[in-house]
Tab-separated table of C-alpha atoms and ligand atoms in Angstrom:
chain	number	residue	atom	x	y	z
S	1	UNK	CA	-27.876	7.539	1.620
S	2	UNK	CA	-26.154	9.871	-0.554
S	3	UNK	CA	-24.310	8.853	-3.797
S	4	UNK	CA	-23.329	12.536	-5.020
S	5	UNK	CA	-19.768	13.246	-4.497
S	6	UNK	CA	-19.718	16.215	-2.276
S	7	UNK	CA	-17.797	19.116	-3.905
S	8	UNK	CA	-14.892	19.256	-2.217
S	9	UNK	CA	-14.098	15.089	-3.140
S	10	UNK	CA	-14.367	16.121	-6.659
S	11	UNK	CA	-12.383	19.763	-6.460
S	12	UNK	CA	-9.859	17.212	-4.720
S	13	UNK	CA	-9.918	14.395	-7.235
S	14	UNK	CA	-9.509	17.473	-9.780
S	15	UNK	CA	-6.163	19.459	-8.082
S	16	UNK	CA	-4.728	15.509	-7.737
S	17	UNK	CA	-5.414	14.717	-11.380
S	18	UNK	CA	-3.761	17.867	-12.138
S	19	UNK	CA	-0.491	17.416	-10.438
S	20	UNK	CA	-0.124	13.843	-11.342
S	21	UNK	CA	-1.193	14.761	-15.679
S	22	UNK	CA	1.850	17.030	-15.312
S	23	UNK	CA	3.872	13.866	-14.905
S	24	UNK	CA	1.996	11.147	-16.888
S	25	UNK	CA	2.498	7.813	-17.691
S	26	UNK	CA	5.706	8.272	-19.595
S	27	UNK	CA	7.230	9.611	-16.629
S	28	UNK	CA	6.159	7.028	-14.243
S	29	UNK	CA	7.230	4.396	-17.099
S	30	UNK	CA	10.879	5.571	-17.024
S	31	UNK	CA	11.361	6.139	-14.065
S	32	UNK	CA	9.536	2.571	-13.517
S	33	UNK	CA	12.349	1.194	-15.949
S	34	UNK	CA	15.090	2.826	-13.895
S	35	UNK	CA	13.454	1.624	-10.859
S	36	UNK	CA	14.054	5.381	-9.925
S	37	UNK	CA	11.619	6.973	-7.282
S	38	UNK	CA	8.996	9.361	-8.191
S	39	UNK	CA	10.747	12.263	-5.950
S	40	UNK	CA	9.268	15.325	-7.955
S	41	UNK	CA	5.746	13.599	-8.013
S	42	UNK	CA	6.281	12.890	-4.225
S	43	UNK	CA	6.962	16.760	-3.562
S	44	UNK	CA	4.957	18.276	-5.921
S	45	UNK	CA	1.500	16.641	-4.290
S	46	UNK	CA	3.465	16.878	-1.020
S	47	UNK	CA	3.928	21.230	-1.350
S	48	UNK	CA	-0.077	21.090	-2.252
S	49	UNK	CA	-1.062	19.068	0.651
S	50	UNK	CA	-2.193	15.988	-0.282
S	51	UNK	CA	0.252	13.113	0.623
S	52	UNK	CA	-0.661	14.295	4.273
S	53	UNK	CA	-4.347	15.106	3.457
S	54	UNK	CA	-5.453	12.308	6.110
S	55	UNK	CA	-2.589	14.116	8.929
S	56	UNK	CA	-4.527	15.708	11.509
S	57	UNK	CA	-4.516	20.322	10.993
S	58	UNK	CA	-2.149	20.595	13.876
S	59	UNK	CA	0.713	19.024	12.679
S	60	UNK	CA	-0.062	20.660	9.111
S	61	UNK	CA	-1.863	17.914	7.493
S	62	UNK	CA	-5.508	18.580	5.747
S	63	UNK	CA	-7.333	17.132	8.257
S	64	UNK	CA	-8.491	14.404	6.692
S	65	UNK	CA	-9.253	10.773	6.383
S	66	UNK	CA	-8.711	8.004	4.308
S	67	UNK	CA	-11.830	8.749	2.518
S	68	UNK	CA	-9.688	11.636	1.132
S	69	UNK	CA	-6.271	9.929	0.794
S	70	UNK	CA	-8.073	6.888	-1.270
S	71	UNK	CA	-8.881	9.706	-3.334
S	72	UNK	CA	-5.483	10.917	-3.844
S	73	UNK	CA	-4.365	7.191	-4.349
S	74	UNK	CA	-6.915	6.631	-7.081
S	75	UNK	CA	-6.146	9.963	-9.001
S	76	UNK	CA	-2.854	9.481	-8.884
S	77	UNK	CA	-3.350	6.325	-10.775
S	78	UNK	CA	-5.783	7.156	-12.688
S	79	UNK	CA	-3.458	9.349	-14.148
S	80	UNK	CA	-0.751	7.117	-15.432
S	81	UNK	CA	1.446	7.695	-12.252
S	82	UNK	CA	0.838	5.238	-9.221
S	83	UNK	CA	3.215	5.604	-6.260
S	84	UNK	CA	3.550	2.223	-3.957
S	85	UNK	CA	5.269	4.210	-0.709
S	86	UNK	CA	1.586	6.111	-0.364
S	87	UNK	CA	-0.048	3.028	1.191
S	88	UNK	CA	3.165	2.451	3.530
S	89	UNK	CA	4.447	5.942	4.641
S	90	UNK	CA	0.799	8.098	4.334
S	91	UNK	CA	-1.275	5.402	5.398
S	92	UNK	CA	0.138	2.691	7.659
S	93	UNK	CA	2.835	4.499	9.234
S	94	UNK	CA	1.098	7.945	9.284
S	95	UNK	CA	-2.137	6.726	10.533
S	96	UNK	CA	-0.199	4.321	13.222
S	97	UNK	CA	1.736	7.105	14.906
S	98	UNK	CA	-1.260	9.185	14.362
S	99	UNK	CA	-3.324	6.890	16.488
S	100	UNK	CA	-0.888	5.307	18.747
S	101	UNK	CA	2.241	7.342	19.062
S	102	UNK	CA	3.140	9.798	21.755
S	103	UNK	CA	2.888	13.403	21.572
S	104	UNK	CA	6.764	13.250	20.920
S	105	UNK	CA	6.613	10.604	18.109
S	106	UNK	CA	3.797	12.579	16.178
S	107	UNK	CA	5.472	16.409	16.842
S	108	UNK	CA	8.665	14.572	15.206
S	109	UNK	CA	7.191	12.487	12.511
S	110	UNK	CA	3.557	13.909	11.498
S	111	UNK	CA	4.683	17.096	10.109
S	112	UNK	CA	7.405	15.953	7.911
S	113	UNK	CA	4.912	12.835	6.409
S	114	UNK	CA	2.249	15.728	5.725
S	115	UNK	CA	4.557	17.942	3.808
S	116	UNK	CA	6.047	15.064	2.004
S	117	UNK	CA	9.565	15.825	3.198
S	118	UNK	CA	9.974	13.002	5.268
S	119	UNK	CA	8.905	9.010	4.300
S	120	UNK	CA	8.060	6.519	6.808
S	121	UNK	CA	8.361	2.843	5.409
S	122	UNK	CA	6.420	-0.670	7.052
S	123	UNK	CA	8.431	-3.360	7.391
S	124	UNK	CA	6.612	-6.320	8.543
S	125	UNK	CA	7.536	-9.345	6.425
S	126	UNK	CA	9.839	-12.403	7.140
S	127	UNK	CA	11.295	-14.878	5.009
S	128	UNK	CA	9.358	-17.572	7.479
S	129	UNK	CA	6.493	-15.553	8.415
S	130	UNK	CA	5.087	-13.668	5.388
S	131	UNK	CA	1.072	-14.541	5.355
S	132	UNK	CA	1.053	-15.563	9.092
S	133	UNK	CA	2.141	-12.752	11.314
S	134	UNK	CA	2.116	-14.185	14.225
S	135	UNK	CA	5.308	-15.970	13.773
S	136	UNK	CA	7.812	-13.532	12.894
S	137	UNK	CA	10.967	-14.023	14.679
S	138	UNK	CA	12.817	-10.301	14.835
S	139	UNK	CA	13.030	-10.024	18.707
S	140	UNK	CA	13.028	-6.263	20.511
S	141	UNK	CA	14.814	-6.971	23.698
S	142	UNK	CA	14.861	-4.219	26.438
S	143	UNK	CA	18.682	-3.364	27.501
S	144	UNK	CA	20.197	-1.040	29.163
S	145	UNK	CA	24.427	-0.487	28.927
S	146	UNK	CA	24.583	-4.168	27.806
S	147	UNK	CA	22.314	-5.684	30.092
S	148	UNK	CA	18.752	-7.338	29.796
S	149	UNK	CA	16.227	-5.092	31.492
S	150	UNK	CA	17.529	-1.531	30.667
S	151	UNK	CA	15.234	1.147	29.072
S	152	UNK	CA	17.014	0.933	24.939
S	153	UNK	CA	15.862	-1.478	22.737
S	154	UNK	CA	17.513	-3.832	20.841
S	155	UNK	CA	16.495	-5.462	17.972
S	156	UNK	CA	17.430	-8.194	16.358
S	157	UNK	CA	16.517	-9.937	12.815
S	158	UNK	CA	15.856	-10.136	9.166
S	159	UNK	CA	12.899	-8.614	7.204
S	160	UNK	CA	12.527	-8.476	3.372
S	161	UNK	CA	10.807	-7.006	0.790
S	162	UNK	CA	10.394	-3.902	2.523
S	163	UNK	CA	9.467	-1.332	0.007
S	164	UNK	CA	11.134	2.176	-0.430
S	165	UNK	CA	13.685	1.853	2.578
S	166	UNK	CA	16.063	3.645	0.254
S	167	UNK	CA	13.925	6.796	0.220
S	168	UNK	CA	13.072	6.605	4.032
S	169	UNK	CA	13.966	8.649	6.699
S	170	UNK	CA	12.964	5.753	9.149
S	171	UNK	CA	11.405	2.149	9.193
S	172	UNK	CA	8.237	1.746	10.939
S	173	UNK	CA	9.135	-1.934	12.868
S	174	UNK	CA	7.497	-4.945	13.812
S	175	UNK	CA	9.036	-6.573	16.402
S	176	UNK	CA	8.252	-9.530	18.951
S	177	UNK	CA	8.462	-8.425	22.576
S	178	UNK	CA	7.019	-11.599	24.310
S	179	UNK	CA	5.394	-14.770	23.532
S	180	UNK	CA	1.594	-15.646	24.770
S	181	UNK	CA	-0.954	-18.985	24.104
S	182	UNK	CA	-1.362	-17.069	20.098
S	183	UNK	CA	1.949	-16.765	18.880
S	184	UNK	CA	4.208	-13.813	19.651
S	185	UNK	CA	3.312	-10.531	21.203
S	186	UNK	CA	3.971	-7.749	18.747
S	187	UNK	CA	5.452	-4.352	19.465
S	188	UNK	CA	6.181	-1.482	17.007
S	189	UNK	CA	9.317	0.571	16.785
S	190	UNK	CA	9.886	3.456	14.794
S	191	UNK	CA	13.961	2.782	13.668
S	192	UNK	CA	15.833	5.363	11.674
S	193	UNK	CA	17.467	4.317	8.311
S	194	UNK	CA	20.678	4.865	9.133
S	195	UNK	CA	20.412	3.544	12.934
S	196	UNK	CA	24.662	1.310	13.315
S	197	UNK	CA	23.680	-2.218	13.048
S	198	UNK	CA	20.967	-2.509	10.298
S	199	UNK	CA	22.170	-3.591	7.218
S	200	UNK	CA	19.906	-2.883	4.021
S	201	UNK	CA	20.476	-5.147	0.327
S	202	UNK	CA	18.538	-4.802	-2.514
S	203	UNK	CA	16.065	-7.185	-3.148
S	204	UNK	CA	15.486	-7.588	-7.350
S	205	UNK	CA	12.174	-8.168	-8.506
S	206	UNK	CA	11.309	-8.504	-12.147
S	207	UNK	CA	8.361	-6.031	-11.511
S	208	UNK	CA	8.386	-2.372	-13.403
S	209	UNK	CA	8.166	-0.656	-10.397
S	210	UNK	CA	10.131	2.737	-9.195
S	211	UNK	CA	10.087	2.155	-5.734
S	212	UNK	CA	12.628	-0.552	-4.454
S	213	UNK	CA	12.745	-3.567	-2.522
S	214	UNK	CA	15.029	-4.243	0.715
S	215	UNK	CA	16.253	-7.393	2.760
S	216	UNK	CA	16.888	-6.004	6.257
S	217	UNK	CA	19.331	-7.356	8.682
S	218	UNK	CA	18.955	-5.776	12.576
S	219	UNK	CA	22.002	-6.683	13.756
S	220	UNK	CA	22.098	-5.593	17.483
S	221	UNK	CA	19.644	-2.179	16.163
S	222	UNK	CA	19.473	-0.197	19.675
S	223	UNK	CA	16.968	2.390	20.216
S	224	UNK	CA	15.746	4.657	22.771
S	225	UNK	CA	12.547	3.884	24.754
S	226	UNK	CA	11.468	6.599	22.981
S	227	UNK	CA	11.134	4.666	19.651
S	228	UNK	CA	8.232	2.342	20.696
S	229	UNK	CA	5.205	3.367	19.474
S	230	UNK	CA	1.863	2.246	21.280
S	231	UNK	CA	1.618	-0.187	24.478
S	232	UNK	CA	4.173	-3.146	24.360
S	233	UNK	CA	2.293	-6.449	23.399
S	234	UNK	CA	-0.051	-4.647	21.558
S	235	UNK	CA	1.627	-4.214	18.385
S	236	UNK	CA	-1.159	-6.862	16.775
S	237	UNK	CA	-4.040	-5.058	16.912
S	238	UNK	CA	-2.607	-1.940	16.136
S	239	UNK	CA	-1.255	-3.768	13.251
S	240	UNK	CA	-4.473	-4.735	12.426
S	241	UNK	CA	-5.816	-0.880	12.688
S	242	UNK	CA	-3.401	-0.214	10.336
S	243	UNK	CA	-3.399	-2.430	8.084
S	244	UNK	CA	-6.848	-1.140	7.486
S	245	UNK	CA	-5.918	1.867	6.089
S	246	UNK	CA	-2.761	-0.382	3.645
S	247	UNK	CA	-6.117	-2.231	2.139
S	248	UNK	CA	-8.217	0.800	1.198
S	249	UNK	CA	-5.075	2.663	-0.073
S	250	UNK	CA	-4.077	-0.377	-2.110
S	251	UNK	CA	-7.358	-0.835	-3.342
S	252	UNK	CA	-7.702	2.561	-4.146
S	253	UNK	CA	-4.841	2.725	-6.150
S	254	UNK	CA	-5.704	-0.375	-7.870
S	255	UNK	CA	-9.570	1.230	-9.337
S	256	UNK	CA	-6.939	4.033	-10.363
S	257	UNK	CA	-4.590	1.646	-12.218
S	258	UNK	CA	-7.845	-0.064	-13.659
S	259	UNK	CA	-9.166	3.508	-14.555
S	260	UNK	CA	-6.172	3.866	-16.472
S	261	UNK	CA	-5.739	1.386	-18.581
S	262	UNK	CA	-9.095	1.366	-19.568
S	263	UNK	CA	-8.929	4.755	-20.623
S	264	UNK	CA	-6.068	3.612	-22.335
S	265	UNK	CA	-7.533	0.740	-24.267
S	266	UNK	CA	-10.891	2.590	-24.881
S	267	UNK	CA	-8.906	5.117	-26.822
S	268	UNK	CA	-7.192	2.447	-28.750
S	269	UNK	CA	-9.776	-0.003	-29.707
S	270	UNK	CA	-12.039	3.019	-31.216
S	271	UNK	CA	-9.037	4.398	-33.215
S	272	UNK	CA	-7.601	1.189	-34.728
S	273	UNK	CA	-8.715	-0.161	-37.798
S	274	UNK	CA	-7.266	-3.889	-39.459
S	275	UNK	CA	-10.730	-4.847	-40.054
S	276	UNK	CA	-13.663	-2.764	-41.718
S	277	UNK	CA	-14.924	-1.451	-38.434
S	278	UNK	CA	-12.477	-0.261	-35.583
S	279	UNK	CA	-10.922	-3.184	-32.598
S	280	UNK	CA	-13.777	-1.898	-30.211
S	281	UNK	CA	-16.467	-2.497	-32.340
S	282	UNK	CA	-15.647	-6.719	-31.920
S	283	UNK	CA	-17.275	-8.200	-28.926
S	284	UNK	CA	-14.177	-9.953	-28.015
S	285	UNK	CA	-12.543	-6.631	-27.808
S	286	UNK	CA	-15.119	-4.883	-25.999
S	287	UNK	CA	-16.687	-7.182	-23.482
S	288	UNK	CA	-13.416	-8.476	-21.682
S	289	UNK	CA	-13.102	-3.868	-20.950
S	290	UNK	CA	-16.473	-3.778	-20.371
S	291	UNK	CA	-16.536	-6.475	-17.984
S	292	UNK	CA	-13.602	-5.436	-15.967
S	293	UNK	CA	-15.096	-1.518	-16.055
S	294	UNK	CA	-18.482	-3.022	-14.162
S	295	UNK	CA	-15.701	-4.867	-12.073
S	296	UNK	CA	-13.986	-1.634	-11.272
S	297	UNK	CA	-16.957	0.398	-10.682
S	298	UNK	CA	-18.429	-2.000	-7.717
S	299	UNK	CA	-14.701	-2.182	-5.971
S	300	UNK	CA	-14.767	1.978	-6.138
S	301	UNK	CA	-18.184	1.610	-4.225
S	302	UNK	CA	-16.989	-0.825	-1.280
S	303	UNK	CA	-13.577	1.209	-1.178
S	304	UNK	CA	-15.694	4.265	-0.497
S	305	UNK	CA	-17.528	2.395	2.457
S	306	UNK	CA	-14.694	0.398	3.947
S	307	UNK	CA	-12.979	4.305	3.769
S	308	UNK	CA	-16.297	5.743	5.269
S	309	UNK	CA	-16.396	3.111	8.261
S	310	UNK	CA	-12.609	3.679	9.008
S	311	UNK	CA	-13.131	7.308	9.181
S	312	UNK	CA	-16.092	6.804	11.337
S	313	UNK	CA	-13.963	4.731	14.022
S	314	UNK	CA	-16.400	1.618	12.870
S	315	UNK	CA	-15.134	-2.024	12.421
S	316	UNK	CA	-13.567	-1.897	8.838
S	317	UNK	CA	-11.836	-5.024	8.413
S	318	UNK	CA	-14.653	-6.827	6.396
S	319	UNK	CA	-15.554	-4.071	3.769
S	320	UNK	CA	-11.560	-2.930	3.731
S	321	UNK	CA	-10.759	-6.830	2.842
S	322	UNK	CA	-13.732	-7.381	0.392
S	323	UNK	CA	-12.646	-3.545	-1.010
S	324	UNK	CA	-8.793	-5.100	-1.489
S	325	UNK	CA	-9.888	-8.145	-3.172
S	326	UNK	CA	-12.614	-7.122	-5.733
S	327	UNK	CA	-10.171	-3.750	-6.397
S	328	UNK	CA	-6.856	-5.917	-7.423
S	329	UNK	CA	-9.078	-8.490	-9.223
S	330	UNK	CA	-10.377	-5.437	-11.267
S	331	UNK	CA	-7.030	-4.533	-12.041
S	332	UNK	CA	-5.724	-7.263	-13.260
S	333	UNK	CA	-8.936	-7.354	-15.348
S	334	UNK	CA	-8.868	-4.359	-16.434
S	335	UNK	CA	-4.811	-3.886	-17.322
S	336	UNK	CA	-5.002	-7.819	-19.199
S	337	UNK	CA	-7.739	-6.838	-21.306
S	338	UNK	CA	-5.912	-3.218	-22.284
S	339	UNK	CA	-2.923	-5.149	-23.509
S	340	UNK	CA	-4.743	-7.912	-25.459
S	341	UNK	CA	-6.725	-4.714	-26.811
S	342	UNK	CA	-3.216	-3.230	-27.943
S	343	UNK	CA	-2.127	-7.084	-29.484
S	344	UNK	CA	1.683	-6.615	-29.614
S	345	UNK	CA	1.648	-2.545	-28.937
S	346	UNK	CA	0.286	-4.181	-25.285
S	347	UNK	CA	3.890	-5.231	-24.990
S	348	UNK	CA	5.593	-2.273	-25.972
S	349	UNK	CA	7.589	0.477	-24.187
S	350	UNK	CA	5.859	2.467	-26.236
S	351	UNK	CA	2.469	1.764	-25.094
S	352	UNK	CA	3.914	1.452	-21.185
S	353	UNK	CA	1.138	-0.974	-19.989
S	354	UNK	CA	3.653	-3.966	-18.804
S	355	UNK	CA	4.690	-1.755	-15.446
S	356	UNK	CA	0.781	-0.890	-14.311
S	357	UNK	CA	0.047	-5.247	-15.070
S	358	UNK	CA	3.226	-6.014	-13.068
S	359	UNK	CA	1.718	-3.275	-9.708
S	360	UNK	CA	-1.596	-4.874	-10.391
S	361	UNK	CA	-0.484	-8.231	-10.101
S	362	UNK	CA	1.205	-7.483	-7.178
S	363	UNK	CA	-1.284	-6.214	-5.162
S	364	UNK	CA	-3.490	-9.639	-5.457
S	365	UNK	CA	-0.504	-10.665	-3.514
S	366	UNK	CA	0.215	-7.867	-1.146
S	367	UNK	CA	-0.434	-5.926	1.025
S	368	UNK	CA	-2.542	-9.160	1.890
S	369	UNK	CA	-2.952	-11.938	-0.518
S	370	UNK	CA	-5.973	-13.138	-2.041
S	371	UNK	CA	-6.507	-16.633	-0.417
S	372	UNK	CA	-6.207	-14.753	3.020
S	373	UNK	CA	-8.810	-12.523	2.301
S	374	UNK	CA	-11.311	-15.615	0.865
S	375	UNK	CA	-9.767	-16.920	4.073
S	376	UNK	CA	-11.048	-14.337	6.026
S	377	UNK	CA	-13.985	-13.895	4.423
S	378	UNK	CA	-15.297	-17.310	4.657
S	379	UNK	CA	-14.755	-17.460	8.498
S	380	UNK	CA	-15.719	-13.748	9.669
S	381	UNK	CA	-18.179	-13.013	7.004
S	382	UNK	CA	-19.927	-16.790	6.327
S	383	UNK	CA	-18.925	-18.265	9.786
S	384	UNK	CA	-16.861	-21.182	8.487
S	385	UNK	CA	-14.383	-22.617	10.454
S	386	UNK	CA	-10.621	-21.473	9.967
S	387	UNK	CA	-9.326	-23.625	7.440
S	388	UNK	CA	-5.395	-22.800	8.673
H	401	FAD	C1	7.106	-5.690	-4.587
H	401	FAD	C2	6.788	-6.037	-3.164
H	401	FAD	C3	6.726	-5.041	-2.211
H	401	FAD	C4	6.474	-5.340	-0.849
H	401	FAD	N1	6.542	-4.351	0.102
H	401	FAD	C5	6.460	-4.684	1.415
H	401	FAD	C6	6.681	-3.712	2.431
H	401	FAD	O1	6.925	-2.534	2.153
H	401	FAD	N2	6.644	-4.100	3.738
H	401	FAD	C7	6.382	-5.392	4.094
H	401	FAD	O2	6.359	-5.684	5.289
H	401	FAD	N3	6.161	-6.353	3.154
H	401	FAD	C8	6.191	-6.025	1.824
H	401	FAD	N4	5.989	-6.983	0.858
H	401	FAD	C9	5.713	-8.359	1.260
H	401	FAD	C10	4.261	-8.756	1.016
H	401	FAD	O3	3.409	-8.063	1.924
H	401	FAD	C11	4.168	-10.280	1.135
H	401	FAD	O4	4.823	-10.820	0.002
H	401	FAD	C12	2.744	-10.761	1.211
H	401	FAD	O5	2.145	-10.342	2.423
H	401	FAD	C13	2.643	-12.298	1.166
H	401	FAD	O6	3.550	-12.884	2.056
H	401	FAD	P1	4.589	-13.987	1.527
H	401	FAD	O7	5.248	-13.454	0.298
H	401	FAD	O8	5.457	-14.424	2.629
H	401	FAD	O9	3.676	-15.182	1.066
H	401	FAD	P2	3.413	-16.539	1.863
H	401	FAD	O10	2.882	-16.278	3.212
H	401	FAD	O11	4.607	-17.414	1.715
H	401	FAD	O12	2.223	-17.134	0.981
H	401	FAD	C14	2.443	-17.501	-0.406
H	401	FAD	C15	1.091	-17.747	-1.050
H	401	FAD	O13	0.466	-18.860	-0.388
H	401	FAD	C16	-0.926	-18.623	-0.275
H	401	FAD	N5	-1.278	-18.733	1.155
H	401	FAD	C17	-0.538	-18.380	2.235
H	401	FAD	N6	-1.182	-18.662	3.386
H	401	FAD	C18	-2.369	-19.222	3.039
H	401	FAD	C19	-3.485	-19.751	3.756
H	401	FAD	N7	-3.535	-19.763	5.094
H	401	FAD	N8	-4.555	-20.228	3.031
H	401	FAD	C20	-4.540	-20.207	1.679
H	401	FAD	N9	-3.512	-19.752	0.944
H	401	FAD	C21	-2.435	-19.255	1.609
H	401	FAD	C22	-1.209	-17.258	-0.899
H	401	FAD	O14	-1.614	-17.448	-2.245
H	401	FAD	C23	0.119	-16.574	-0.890
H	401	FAD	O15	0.236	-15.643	-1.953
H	401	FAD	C24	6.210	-6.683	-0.493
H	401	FAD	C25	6.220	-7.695	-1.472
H	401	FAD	C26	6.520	-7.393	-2.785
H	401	FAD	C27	6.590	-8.510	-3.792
């Protein structure tokens, strides 16, 4: 086992900090107060190769893994300047038609996700089936000229909280196509933004974040039999692949955010003085960072093997959970203690923490919440019985 970086990690980690330190954390935290996407951050790490660094050579991505774009995620972050659509568009949607789409879906899609030109957003969620998957209830019917049975599809139902669907070219879609002894039988459909019929409303949420939120209405969405991607029926597991790749992403991002506001804190407990000595020499200052850096350092570790097993085509649902989990928890750590560091500068625009603690609170909650990760955990890993 071999705990060096090799080279061309850390030359990566280096070119990513770059990019993203020409932005910075101001950038990110006005553009976070506008909730106004990071386009020029997008495109800038786009025209050097990154956001597709895990897109296969051929359809001019870096050839890659998710070892390398949990790299990208974290340096971003790490930086000041997280961006949300990374986990969606470069790793569930470009690792799904990677994997499972036809050698149509991936000439028209890869390309554009590896130069950053094109976005590809996940849209998954229901207002009555958020946690449990199984029971969404947007239908994909096949039809032909107004009859049941054709070769189109038709979909049909309401998603929300779909990030970034503003910025997309197209919707990555999870769709029931049948029902079995489970639940329903999931299919996934690749629908363009702007297909007649789908109806997109801003969702507000009180978090500082740039990229924004959607409720989406598929009302009578029709779509070539060209637009399923994968086997019908088997949209679950390959749902499951991919939301593999969401978990390492997310947690990657989240050691980032935890990086940063560390950084952040460390800088500002060793330069403030209302007492003799400076904040960082007081315990209560220092141990609450300390804590949440020995927190941040062990969820870097398991991202790096849940990445490593996913790359390898090994089962990476335990370490990519258990990555997710101690990652966000890290975070929250990590950002909480940087703003009781700052005591009321923690609050202030000035200081920009608020938007990396509202992202870090988020993603205890999504991609995958907490309590279905312990959930997980406690049946797969310890062998307990399902408690739901
Ligand atoms: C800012 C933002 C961006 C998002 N972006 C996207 C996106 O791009 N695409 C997309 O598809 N979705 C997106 N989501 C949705 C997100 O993935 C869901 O909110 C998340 O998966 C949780 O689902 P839910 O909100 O329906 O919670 P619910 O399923 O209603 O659960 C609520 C809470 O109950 C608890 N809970 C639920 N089930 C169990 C159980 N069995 N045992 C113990 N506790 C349980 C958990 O604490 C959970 O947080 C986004 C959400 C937000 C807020």
């Amino acid at each position: 086992m071999d705990f060096a970086e090799p080279e061309e990690h850390r030359a990566l980690r280096a070119a990513v900090a770059g990019i993203a330190a020409k932005f910075g954390p101001r950038y990110y935290a006005e553009r976070a107060a506008a909730r106004r996407p990071c386009t020029e951050l997008w495109q800038a790490l786009g025209d050097a190769g990154f956001i597709g660094v895990n897109i296969p050579e051929e359809y001019g991505g870096g050839g890659g893994g998710l070892t390398e774009l949990a790299l990208v995620c974290e340096e971003i972050a790490a930086a000041g300047t997280p961006l949300l659509l990374l986990l969606v568009s470069a790793a569930i949607s470009a690792e799904m038609i990677s994997d499972f789409g036809t050698d149509e879906q991936r000439g028209t899609w890869l390309p554009g996700l590896a130069s950053g030109a094109v976005k590809v957003v996940f849209a998954i969620t229901e207002p009555d089936a958020g946690s449990n998957t199984l029971r969404i209830s947007t239908t994909a019917q096949r039809e032909g000229a107004g009859e049941v049975g054709g070769d189109d599809w038709v979909l049909r139902g309401t998603k929300y909280y779909i990030s970034g669907v503003d910025e997309a070219e197209a919707i990555l879609v999870v769709a029931r196509t049948g029902q079995d002894e489970r639940g329903g039988q999931l299919s996934l459909f690749i629908v363009p933004t702007d297909a007649p019929g789908l109806d997109k409303h801003l969702l507000p949420v009180d978090l500082l974040l740039p990229e924004r939120q959607f409720t989406l209405h598929f009302d009578d969405v029709r779509v070539g039999p060209g637009a399923l991607v994968g086997k019908e029926g088997e949209g679950f597991r390959q749902v499951f692949h991919g939301l593999n790749p969401e978990r390492i992403t997310g947690a990657a991002l989240a050691v980032g955010i935890a990086r940063y506001a560390l950084g952040a804190a460390a800088r500002y407990a060793a330069g403030r003085k209302v007492w003799s000595e400076p904040l960082g020499a007081h315990q209560g200052v220092a141990h609450p960072l300390a804590k949440a850096k020995i927190e941040t350092e062990l969820a870097a570790l398991m991202i790096r093997q849940a990445a490593w097993q996913h790359d390898h085509g090994l089962p990476a649902g335990e370490s990519s959970n258990m990555a997710k989990y101690a990652a966000a928890e890290a975070a929250i750590a990590a950002v909480d203690a940087a703003i009781q560091a700052h005591g009321g500068n923690g609050l202030a625009s000035e200081y920009g923490l608020m938007p990396y603690w509202g992202l870090a609170r988020l993603l205890r909650i999504a991609p995958v919440n907490r309590e279905m990760i312990l959930n997980y955990v406690a049946q797969h890993s310890l062998g307990l019985p399902r408690s739901y």
